[in-house]
Structures are given as structure tokens and as C-alpha cells.
Amino acid sequence: MSGKILIIPEGTKIVKIGAYAGREDITSIVVPEGVVEIGDEAFIFCDQLVSVTLPSTLKRIGKNAFQECVNLKKIVFPVGLAEIGFSAFCNCLSLKIKQPPKGVKIGELAFYKTNQINETKTENESI
């Protein structure tokens, strides 16, 4: 199966809840400037997803947004990001990330079973 790059449409402010859940054809996602939130479960179970490009305008990644994206390897968090929801990257087994910017509110199990961040964080903790 050949990969597909998903480019979220310009003018989007919020990627809706479950918008692309379970898409097995997506290998890369580009989220444009102007998007401020990735909704809950927006990309859950996109198991062929390898990389995500996030905009500097992004403030929130919802709960379970990228859960079970087992092949996700690359994501860079923007400096202005304020919140990463519960289980947002849970079971992203291939994910190797640098820590999110300081002051980001990290939901419990947000990085559970990733390659570098394996600790659970409570809803009020920041890293």
C-alpha cells in the first residue's frame, strides 16, 4: 500500500472529534497554520501514520488524538502548545520525541508506551 499525505484544509481552526479516525491510508499529516486544536480521537487508529507536522498556532491536542498510531515516528510540538490530553499518544510504540515545551499541561497516560516518555503524568502535571 502506498502512503498518502493528508493536508488539513487551510482555514481550519479545529480538527473535529474523530475526523480521520481509523484511516489506514494516511502516512503523513500536515496541519496548517491557523489550526488551534486537534480534537479528541481525531487520528486514533491511523496505524500507518509515520509523521505529523504541527503549526505554531496549535494550543491543544485532545484526548486519544493519536492513540494507537503504532508507526508514528516523528512529531515536533510547537512552543505555544498549552495542553496534551489524556492518552493522546498512548501506544504510539514507534514514537521518539523530545519533551514538549515547558508549561504544557500533560494528561494522564498521554505518552504511555512511547519510546522515550514512559511515565504517566496526572492531569495537573507539566513537563
Short mmCIF file of N, CA, C and O in Angstrom, two decimals:
data_model
loop_
_atom_site.label_atom_id
_atom_site.label_comp_id
_atom_site.label_asym_id
_atom_site.label_seq_id
_atom_site.Cartn_x
_atom_site.Cartn_y
_atom_site.Cartn_z
N MET A 1 0.85 -1.19 0.00
CA MET A 1 0.00 0.00 0.00
C MET A 1 0.88 1.24 0.00
O MET A 1 1.78 1.37 0.81
N SER A 2 0.66 2.14 -0.91
CA SER A 2 1.44 3.37 -0.93
C SER A 2 0.83 4.37 0.03
O SER A 2 -0.36 4.36 0.30
N GLY A 3 1.70 5.24 0.56
CA GLY A 3 1.26 6.19 1.56
C GLY A 3 0.60 7.41 0.98
O GLY A 3 0.73 7.72 -0.20
N LYS A 4 -0.14 8.09 1.83
CA LYS A 4 -0.85 9.29 1.42
C LYS A 4 -0.55 10.40 2.41
O LYS A 4 -0.54 10.18 3.62
N ILE A 5 -0.31 11.59 1.89
CA ILE A 5 -0.13 12.76 2.74
C ILE A 5 -1.47 13.44 2.88
O ILE A 5 -2.11 13.77 1.88
N LEU A 6 -1.90 13.62 4.11
CA LEU A 6 -3.15 14.32 4.39
C LEU A 6 -2.79 15.76 4.76
O LEU A 6 -2.05 15.98 5.71
N ILE A 7 -3.31 16.70 4.00
CA ILE A 7 -3.11 18.11 4.31
C ILE A 7 -4.45 18.66 4.77
O ILE A 7 -5.42 18.67 4.00
N ILE A 8 -4.50 19.06 6.02
CA ILE A 8 -5.73 19.62 6.57
C ILE A 8 -6.02 20.92 5.81
O ILE A 8 -5.12 21.72 5.57
N PRO A 9 -7.28 21.15 5.41
CA PRO A 9 -7.60 22.34 4.61
C PRO A 9 -7.26 23.66 5.30
O PRO A 9 -7.46 23.81 6.51
N GLU A 10 -6.73 24.60 4.51
CA GLU A 10 -6.47 25.96 5.00
C GLU A 10 -7.77 26.54 5.54
O GLU A 10 -8.84 26.25 5.01
N GLY A 11 -7.67 27.35 6.56
CA GLY A 11 -8.85 27.97 7.15
C GLY A 11 -9.46 27.16 8.28
O GLY A 11 -10.33 27.65 8.99
N THR A 12 -9.01 25.93 8.45
CA THR A 12 -9.49 25.09 9.55
C THR A 12 -8.96 25.64 10.86
O THR A 12 -7.77 25.98 10.95
N LYS A 13 -9.81 25.74 11.85
CA LYS A 13 -9.40 26.19 13.20
C LYS A 13 -9.29 25.00 14.15
O LYS A 13 -8.42 24.95 15.00
N ILE A 14 -10.22 24.05 14.00
CA ILE A 14 -10.26 22.87 14.87
C ILE A 14 -10.43 21.63 14.01
O ILE A 14 -11.33 21.56 13.17
N VAL A 15 -9.55 20.64 14.22
CA VAL A 15 -9.73 19.35 13.58
C VAL A 15 -10.76 18.63 14.45
O VAL A 15 -10.51 18.39 15.63
N LYS A 16 -11.90 18.30 13.91
CA LYS A 16 -13.04 17.81 14.67
C LYS A 16 -12.80 16.44 15.30
O LYS A 16 -11.97 15.66 14.84
N ILE A 17 -13.58 16.18 16.34
CA ILE A 17 -13.53 14.89 17.05
C ILE A 17 -13.72 13.75 16.06
O ILE A 17 -14.67 13.72 15.28
N GLY A 18 -12.76 12.82 16.08
CA GLY A 18 -12.84 11.62 15.25
C GLY A 18 -12.77 11.86 13.75
O GLY A 18 -13.06 10.95 12.96
N ALA A 19 -12.35 13.04 13.33
CA ALA A 19 -12.39 13.43 11.91
C ALA A 19 -11.72 12.43 10.97
O ALA A 19 -12.22 12.17 9.88
N TYR A 20 -10.59 11.88 11.35
CA TYR A 20 -9.84 10.98 10.46
C TYR A 20 -9.55 9.65 11.15
O TYR A 20 -8.62 8.94 10.76
N ALA A 21 -10.32 9.31 12.15
CA ALA A 21 -10.11 8.08 12.93
C ALA A 21 -10.11 6.85 12.03
O ALA A 21 -10.94 6.72 11.14
N GLY A 22 -9.15 5.97 12.28
CA GLY A 22 -9.10 4.69 11.60
C GLY A 22 -8.66 4.71 10.15
O GLY A 22 -8.72 3.69 9.48
N ARG A 23 -8.20 5.84 9.67
CA ARG A 23 -7.75 5.92 8.27
C ARG A 23 -6.44 5.16 8.12
O ARG A 23 -5.42 5.54 8.67
N GLU A 24 -6.44 4.10 7.36
CA GLU A 24 -5.25 3.27 7.17
C GLU A 24 -4.42 3.68 5.97
O GLU A 24 -3.37 3.11 5.71
N ASP A 25 -4.89 4.68 5.22
CA ASP A 25 -4.17 5.11 4.02
C ASP A 25 -3.25 6.30 4.27
O ASP A 25 -2.46 6.66 3.42
N ILE A 26 -3.32 6.89 5.46
CA ILE A 26 -2.55 8.10 5.75
C ILE A 26 -1.20 7.75 6.36
O ILE A 26 -1.13 7.06 7.37
N THR A 27 -0.12 8.26 5.75
CA THR A 27 1.21 8.05 6.31
C THR A 27 1.81 9.33 6.85
O THR A 27 2.73 9.29 7.66
N SER A 28 1.31 10.47 6.42
CA SER A 28 1.83 11.76 6.85
C SER A 28 0.70 12.76 6.94
O SER A 28 -0.21 12.75 6.11
N ILE A 29 0.77 13.65 7.96
CA ILE A 29 -0.25 14.67 8.14
C ILE A 29 0.44 16.02 8.25
O ILE A 29 1.43 16.17 8.98
N VAL A 30 -0.10 17.01 7.53
CA VAL A 30 0.36 18.39 7.63
C VAL A 30 -0.82 19.21 8.14
O VAL A 30 -1.86 19.30 7.49
N VAL A 31 -0.64 19.79 9.33
CA VAL A 31 -1.66 20.64 9.93
C VAL A 31 -1.23 22.09 9.68
O VAL A 31 -0.15 22.49 10.13
N PRO A 32 -2.04 22.89 8.98
CA PRO A 32 -1.62 24.23 8.59
C PRO A 32 -1.68 25.25 9.72
O PRO A 32 -2.37 25.04 10.73
N GLU A 33 -0.97 26.35 9.52
CA GLU A 33 -1.05 27.48 10.45
C GLU A 33 -2.51 27.91 10.56
O GLU A 33 -3.25 27.85 9.58
N GLY A 34 -2.90 28.32 11.74
CA GLY A 34 -4.28 28.73 11.98
C GLY A 34 -5.06 27.71 12.79
O GLY A 34 -6.02 28.05 13.47
N VAL A 35 -4.66 26.44 12.70
CA VAL A 35 -5.33 25.41 13.50
C VAL A 35 -4.89 25.59 14.96
O VAL A 35 -3.70 25.67 15.25
N VAL A 36 -5.88 25.66 15.85
CA VAL A 36 -5.59 25.86 17.28
C VAL A 36 -5.85 24.61 18.11
O VAL A 36 -5.36 24.50 19.23
N GLU A 37 -6.60 23.66 17.55
CA GLU A 37 -6.93 22.46 18.33
C GLU A 37 -7.08 21.24 17.43
O GLU A 37 -7.66 21.31 16.35
N ILE A 38 -6.54 20.12 17.92
CA ILE A 38 -6.78 18.82 17.31
C ILE A 38 -7.74 18.12 18.26
O ILE A 38 -7.41 17.88 19.43
N GLY A 39 -8.93 17.83 17.80
CA GLY A 39 -9.99 17.28 18.63
C GLY A 39 -9.71 15.87 19.13
O GLY A 39 -8.84 15.16 18.63
N ASP A 40 -10.49 15.48 20.13
CA ASP A 40 -10.39 14.15 20.71
C ASP A 40 -10.54 13.09 19.61
O ASP A 40 -11.40 13.21 18.73
N GLU A 41 -9.69 12.08 19.67
CA GLU A 41 -9.74 10.93 18.76
C GLU A 41 -9.65 11.30 17.28
O GLU A 41 -10.05 10.51 16.41
N ALA A 42 -9.13 12.48 16.96
CA ALA A 42 -9.08 12.93 15.58
C ALA A 42 -8.34 11.97 14.65
O ALA A 42 -8.75 11.77 13.51
N PHE A 43 -7.26 11.37 15.14
CA PHE A 43 -6.45 10.48 14.30
C PHE A 43 -6.22 9.12 14.96
O PHE A 43 -5.30 8.40 14.60
N ILE A 44 -7.08 8.75 15.90
CA ILE A 44 -6.94 7.47 16.60
C ILE A 44 -6.99 6.31 15.60
O ILE A 44 -7.72 6.36 14.61
N PHE A 45 -6.15 5.32 15.82
CA PHE A 45 -6.09 4.11 14.99
C PHE A 45 -5.67 4.36 13.55
O PHE A 45 -6.01 3.57 12.66
N CYS A 46 -4.93 5.42 13.28
CA CYS A 46 -4.32 5.62 11.96
C CYS A 46 -2.99 4.89 12.00
O CYS A 46 -1.92 5.50 12.18
N ASP A 47 -3.04 3.59 11.85
CA ASP A 47 -1.87 2.77 12.15
C ASP A 47 -0.75 2.81 11.11
O ASP A 47 0.33 2.29 11.36
N GLN A 48 -0.96 3.46 9.98
CA GLN A 48 0.12 3.63 9.00
C GLN A 48 0.78 5.00 9.08
O GLN A 48 1.75 5.28 8.38
N LEU A 49 0.26 5.85 9.98
CA LEU A 49 0.78 7.20 10.14
C LEU A 49 2.21 7.17 10.67
O LEU A 49 2.49 6.52 11.66
N VAL A 50 3.12 7.90 9.98
CA VAL A 50 4.54 7.94 10.35
C VAL A 50 4.95 9.31 10.85
O VAL A 50 5.74 9.41 11.80
N SER A 51 4.45 10.39 10.25
CA SER A 51 4.89 11.72 10.66
C SER A 51 3.74 12.72 10.68
O SER A 51 2.79 12.60 9.91
N VAL A 52 3.87 13.71 11.58
CA VAL A 52 2.88 14.77 11.72
C VAL A 52 3.61 16.10 11.81
O VAL A 52 4.56 16.24 12.60
N THR A 53 3.18 17.07 11.02
CA THR A 53 3.72 18.43 11.08
C THR A 53 2.65 19.31 11.72
O THR A 53 1.54 19.41 11.21
N LEU A 54 3.01 19.94 12.84
CA LEU A 54 2.06 20.77 13.59
C LEU A 54 2.38 22.25 13.40
O LEU A 54 3.55 22.62 13.29
N PRO A 55 1.35 23.10 13.43
CA PRO A 55 1.57 24.54 13.25
C PRO A 55 1.96 25.23 14.56
O PRO A 55 1.68 24.72 15.65
N SER A 56 2.54 26.40 14.45
CA SER A 56 2.91 27.18 15.63
C SER A 56 1.67 27.70 16.36
O SER A 56 1.74 28.07 17.53
N THR A 57 0.52 27.69 15.69
CA THR A 57 -0.73 28.20 16.28
C THR A 57 -1.44 27.18 17.17
O THR A 57 -2.39 27.53 17.87
N LEU A 58 -0.99 25.94 17.16
CA LEU A 58 -1.67 24.87 17.89
C LEU A 58 -1.57 25.08 19.40
O LEU A 58 -0.49 25.27 19.94
N LYS A 59 -2.72 25.02 20.08
CA LYS A 59 -2.78 25.20 21.53
C LYS A 59 -3.14 23.92 22.27
O LYS A 59 -2.74 23.72 23.41
N ARG A 60 -3.94 23.04 21.63
CA ARG A 60 -4.44 21.86 22.33
C ARG A 60 -4.48 20.64 21.42
O ARG A 60 -4.92 20.73 20.28
N ILE A 61 -4.03 19.51 21.99
CA ILE A 61 -4.17 18.21 21.36
C ILE A 61 -5.13 17.43 22.26
O ILE A 61 -4.84 17.22 23.44
N GLY A 62 -6.27 17.02 21.74
CA GLY A 62 -7.32 16.38 22.53
C GLY A 62 -6.98 14.98 22.98
O GLY A 62 -6.02 14.35 22.53
N LYS A 63 -7.85 14.47 23.86
CA LYS A 63 -7.64 13.12 24.40
C LYS A 63 -7.73 12.08 23.30
O LYS A 63 -8.51 12.21 22.36
N ASN A 64 -6.86 11.10 23.40
CA ASN A 64 -6.79 9.99 22.45
C ASN A 64 -6.57 10.42 21.00
O ASN A 64 -6.84 9.65 20.08
N ALA A 65 -6.09 11.63 20.78
CA ALA A 65 -5.98 12.19 19.43
C ALA A 65 -5.16 11.31 18.48
O ALA A 65 -5.53 11.14 17.32
N PHE A 66 -4.05 10.77 18.96
CA PHE A 66 -3.18 9.94 18.13
C PHE A 66 -2.99 8.54 18.73
O PHE A 66 -2.05 7.84 18.37
N GLN A 67 -3.87 8.15 19.61
CA GLN A 67 -3.73 6.85 20.27
C GLN A 67 -3.71 5.73 19.25
O GLN A 67 -4.43 5.76 18.25
N GLU A 68 -2.85 4.74 19.50
CA GLU A 68 -2.72 3.55 18.65
C GLU A 68 -2.17 3.84 17.26
O GLU A 68 -2.32 3.02 16.35
N CYS A 69 -1.51 4.97 17.08
CA CYS A 69 -0.80 5.24 15.83
C CYS A 69 0.58 4.59 16.00
O CYS A 69 1.58 5.27 16.25
N VAL A 70 0.62 3.28 15.90
CA VAL A 70 1.77 2.48 16.28
C VAL A 70 3.02 2.74 15.44
O VAL A 70 4.13 2.42 15.88
N ASN A 71 2.88 3.29 14.26
CA ASN A 71 4.03 3.57 13.39
C ASN A 71 4.46 5.03 13.41
O ASN A 71 5.40 5.41 12.70
N LEU A 72 3.79 5.86 14.22
CA LEU A 72 4.14 7.28 14.30
C LEU A 72 5.55 7.42 14.87
O LEU A 72 5.83 6.96 15.97
N LYS A 73 6.43 8.07 14.10
CA LYS A 73 7.82 8.22 14.49
C LYS A 73 8.23 9.66 14.71
O LYS A 73 9.18 9.92 15.45
N LYS A 74 7.56 10.60 14.05
CA LYS A 74 8.04 11.98 14.09
C LYS A 74 6.91 12.97 14.34
O LYS A 74 5.92 13.01 13.61
N ILE A 75 7.11 13.77 15.39
CA ILE A 75 6.21 14.87 15.69
C ILE A 75 7.01 15.88 16.51
O ILE A 75 7.80 15.51 17.37
N VAL A 76 6.87 17.15 16.18
CA VAL A 76 7.54 18.22 16.92
C VAL A 76 6.46 19.13 17.46
O VAL A 76 5.62 19.62 16.71
N PHE A 77 6.49 19.34 18.77
CA PHE A 77 5.47 20.17 19.41
C PHE A 77 5.83 21.65 19.30
O PHE A 77 6.95 22.03 19.57
N PRO A 78 4.84 22.48 18.94
CA PRO A 78 5.11 23.92 18.85
C PRO A 78 5.28 24.54 20.23
O PRO A 78 4.74 24.05 21.23
N VAL A 79 6.02 25.63 20.29
CA VAL A 79 6.32 26.31 21.55
C VAL A 79 5.06 26.78 22.27
O VAL A 79 4.97 26.71 23.48
N GLY A 80 4.04 27.22 21.56
CA GLY A 80 2.84 27.75 22.18
C GLY A 80 1.82 26.72 22.64
O GLY A 80 0.76 27.07 23.15
N LEU A 81 2.13 25.44 22.47
CA LEU A 81 1.20 24.38 22.87
C LEU A 81 0.91 24.46 24.36
O LEU A 81 1.83 24.58 25.18
N ALA A 82 -0.37 24.40 24.74
CA ALA A 82 -0.76 24.52 26.14
C ALA A 82 -1.19 23.20 26.77
O ALA A 82 -1.02 23.00 27.97
N GLU A 83 -1.75 22.29 25.97
CA GLU A 83 -2.32 21.07 26.55
C GLU A 83 -2.21 19.87 25.61
O GLU A 83 -2.46 19.98 24.42
N ILE A 84 -1.84 18.74 26.21
CA ILE A 84 -1.86 17.45 25.53
C ILE A 84 -2.78 16.57 26.36
O ILE A 84 -2.52 16.32 27.53
N GLY A 85 -3.88 16.11 25.78
CA GLY A 85 -4.93 15.41 26.51
C GLY A 85 -4.61 13.98 26.92
O GLY A 85 -3.61 13.38 26.49
N PHE A 86 -5.49 13.45 27.73
CA PHE A 86 -5.43 12.09 28.24
C PHE A 86 -5.20 11.10 27.10
O PHE A 86 -5.89 11.14 26.08
N SER A 87 -4.20 10.24 27.25
CA SER A 87 -3.88 9.17 26.29
C SER A 87 -3.68 9.65 24.86
O SER A 87 -3.86 8.89 23.91
N ALA A 88 -3.29 10.90 24.69
CA ALA A 88 -3.17 11.48 23.34
C ALA A 88 -2.24 10.67 22.43
O ALA A 88 -2.51 10.52 21.25
N PHE A 89 -1.15 10.15 22.98
CA PHE A 89 -0.18 9.37 22.19
C PHE A 89 0.01 7.97 22.75
O PHE A 89 1.02 7.32 22.49
N CYS A 90 -0.96 7.49 23.50
CA CYS A 90 -0.89 6.17 24.12
C CYS A 90 -0.71 5.08 23.04
O CYS A 90 -1.39 5.10 22.02
N ASN A 91 0.22 4.18 23.29
CA ASN A 91 0.51 3.06 22.39
C ASN A 91 1.06 3.50 21.03
O ASN A 91 0.91 2.78 20.04
N CYS A 92 1.70 4.64 20.99
CA CYS A 92 2.44 5.05 19.80
C CYS A 92 3.83 4.44 19.95
O CYS A 92 4.79 5.11 20.35
N LEU A 93 3.92 3.16 19.69
CA LEU A 93 5.09 2.36 20.03
C LEU A 93 6.37 2.79 19.33
O LEU A 93 7.46 2.55 19.84
N SER A 94 6.29 3.43 18.19
CA SER A 94 7.48 3.85 17.43
C SER A 94 7.89 5.28 17.73
O SER A 94 8.91 5.75 17.22
N LEU A 95 7.11 5.99 18.54
CA LEU A 95 7.34 7.41 18.76
C LEU A 95 8.55 7.68 19.64
O LEU A 95 8.66 7.18 20.74
N LYS A 96 9.46 8.50 19.11
CA LYS A 96 10.61 9.02 19.85
C LYS A 96 10.48 10.52 19.80
O LYS A 96 10.53 11.10 18.72
N ILE A 97 10.28 11.13 20.94
CA ILE A 97 10.06 12.57 20.95
C ILE A 97 10.97 13.26 21.95
O ILE A 97 11.46 12.67 22.89
N LYS A 98 11.17 14.54 21.70
CA LYS A 98 11.76 15.41 22.70
C LYS A 98 10.61 15.83 23.59
O LYS A 98 9.46 15.80 23.18
N GLN A 99 10.91 16.22 24.80
CA GLN A 99 9.84 16.63 25.69
C GLN A 99 9.10 17.82 25.12
O GLN A 99 9.69 18.69 24.49
N PRO A 100 7.78 17.88 25.36
CA PRO A 100 7.01 19.05 24.94
C PRO A 100 7.54 20.30 25.65
O PRO A 100 8.22 20.20 26.66
N PRO A 101 7.22 21.47 25.14
CA PRO A 101 7.68 22.72 25.77
C PRO A 101 7.26 22.78 27.24
O PRO A 101 6.21 22.25 27.61
N LYS A 102 8.06 23.45 28.05
CA LYS A 102 7.75 23.59 29.47
C LYS A 102 6.42 24.30 29.64
O LYS A 102 6.07 25.18 28.87
N GLY A 103 5.69 23.91 30.67
CA GLY A 103 4.42 24.53 30.97
C GLY A 103 3.23 23.89 30.28
O GLY A 103 2.10 24.28 30.52
N VAL A 104 3.45 22.89 29.44
CA VAL A 104 2.35 22.21 28.76
C VAL A 104 1.64 21.30 29.77
O VAL A 104 2.27 20.53 30.48
N LYS A 105 0.34 21.41 29.83
CA LYS A 105 -0.47 20.55 30.69
C LYS A 105 -0.55 19.18 30.02
O LYS A 105 -1.02 19.07 28.88
N ILE A 106 -0.05 18.15 30.71
CA ILE A 106 0.01 16.81 30.14
C ILE A 106 -1.03 15.92 30.80
O ILE A 106 -1.00 15.72 32.02
N GLY A 107 -1.94 15.37 30.03
CA GLY A 107 -2.96 14.47 30.56
C GLY A 107 -2.37 13.13 30.95
O GLY A 107 -1.34 12.70 30.43
N GLU A 108 -3.05 12.46 31.84
CA GLU A 108 -2.63 11.14 32.30
C GLU A 108 -2.52 10.18 31.12
O GLU A 108 -3.34 10.22 30.19
N LEU A 109 -1.49 9.36 31.13
CA LEU A 109 -1.21 8.36 30.09
C LEU A 109 -0.98 8.95 28.70
O LEU A 109 -1.02 8.23 27.71
N ALA A 110 -0.73 10.24 28.62
CA ALA A 110 -0.55 10.89 27.32
C ALA A 110 0.55 10.25 26.49
O ALA A 110 0.43 10.15 25.27
N PHE A 111 1.61 9.81 27.14
CA PHE A 111 2.75 9.21 26.42
C PHE A 111 3.01 7.77 26.85
O PHE A 111 4.12 7.27 26.72
N TYR A 112 1.99 7.11 27.32
CA TYR A 112 2.13 5.73 27.77
C TYR A 112 2.49 4.83 26.59
O TYR A 112 1.87 4.89 25.52
N LYS A 113 3.52 4.05 26.76
CA LYS A 113 4.04 3.12 25.75
C LYS A 113 4.56 3.82 24.50
O LYS A 113 4.29 3.41 23.37
N THR A 114 5.30 4.90 24.72
CA THR A 114 6.08 5.50 23.64
C THR A 114 7.53 5.15 23.94
O THR A 114 7.84 4.67 25.03
N ASN A 115 8.43 5.40 23.01
CA ASN A 115 9.82 5.01 23.19
C ASN A 115 10.59 5.81 24.21
O ASN A 115 11.49 5.29 24.83
N GLN A 116 10.29 7.09 24.39
CA GLN A 116 11.11 7.89 25.28
C GLN A 116 10.41 8.36 26.53
O GLN A 116 11.05 8.52 27.54
N ILE A 117 9.15 8.63 26.47
CA ILE A 117 8.44 9.08 27.66
C ILE A 117 7.49 7.97 28.06
O ILE A 117 6.50 7.74 27.39
N ASN A 118 7.83 7.26 29.12
CA ASN A 118 7.04 6.12 29.54
C ASN A 118 6.34 6.34 30.87
O ASN A 118 5.66 5.47 31.36
N GLU A 119 6.53 7.49 31.45
CA GLU A 119 5.89 7.76 32.74
C GLU A 119 4.50 8.33 32.52
O GLU A 119 4.26 9.03 31.56
N THR A 120 3.62 8.04 33.44
CA THR A 120 2.30 8.64 33.36
C THR A 120 2.33 9.95 34.11
O THR A 120 3.02 10.12 35.11
N LYS A 121 1.61 10.91 33.63
CA LYS A 121 1.53 12.23 34.24
C LYS A 121 0.08 12.46 34.60
O LYS A 121 -0.82 12.11 33.86
N THR A 122 -0.15 13.09 35.75
CA THR A 122 -1.51 13.39 36.12
C THR A 122 -1.99 14.61 35.35
O THR A 122 -1.20 15.34 34.76
N GLU A 123 -3.27 14.84 35.37
CA GLU A 123 -3.88 15.91 34.59
C GLU A 123 -3.31 17.29 34.91
O GLU A 123 -3.32 18.18 34.09
N ASN A 124 -2.75 17.48 36.11
CA ASN A 124 -2.26 18.80 36.51
C ASN A 124 -0.74 18.94 36.46
O ASN A 124 -0.21 19.98 36.80
N GLU A 125 -0.04 17.91 36.05
CA GLU A 125 1.41 17.99 35.99
C GLU A 125 1.88 18.54 34.66
O GLU A 125 1.22 18.37 33.64
N SER A 126 3.02 19.19 34.69
CA SER A 126 3.65 19.68 33.47
C SER A 126 5.05 19.11 33.38
O SER A 126 5.66 18.79 34.39
N ILE A 127 5.57 18.98 32.17
CA ILE A 127 6.97 18.59 32.00
C ILE A 127 7.65 19.61 31.12
O ILE A 127 7.03 20.37 30.45
#
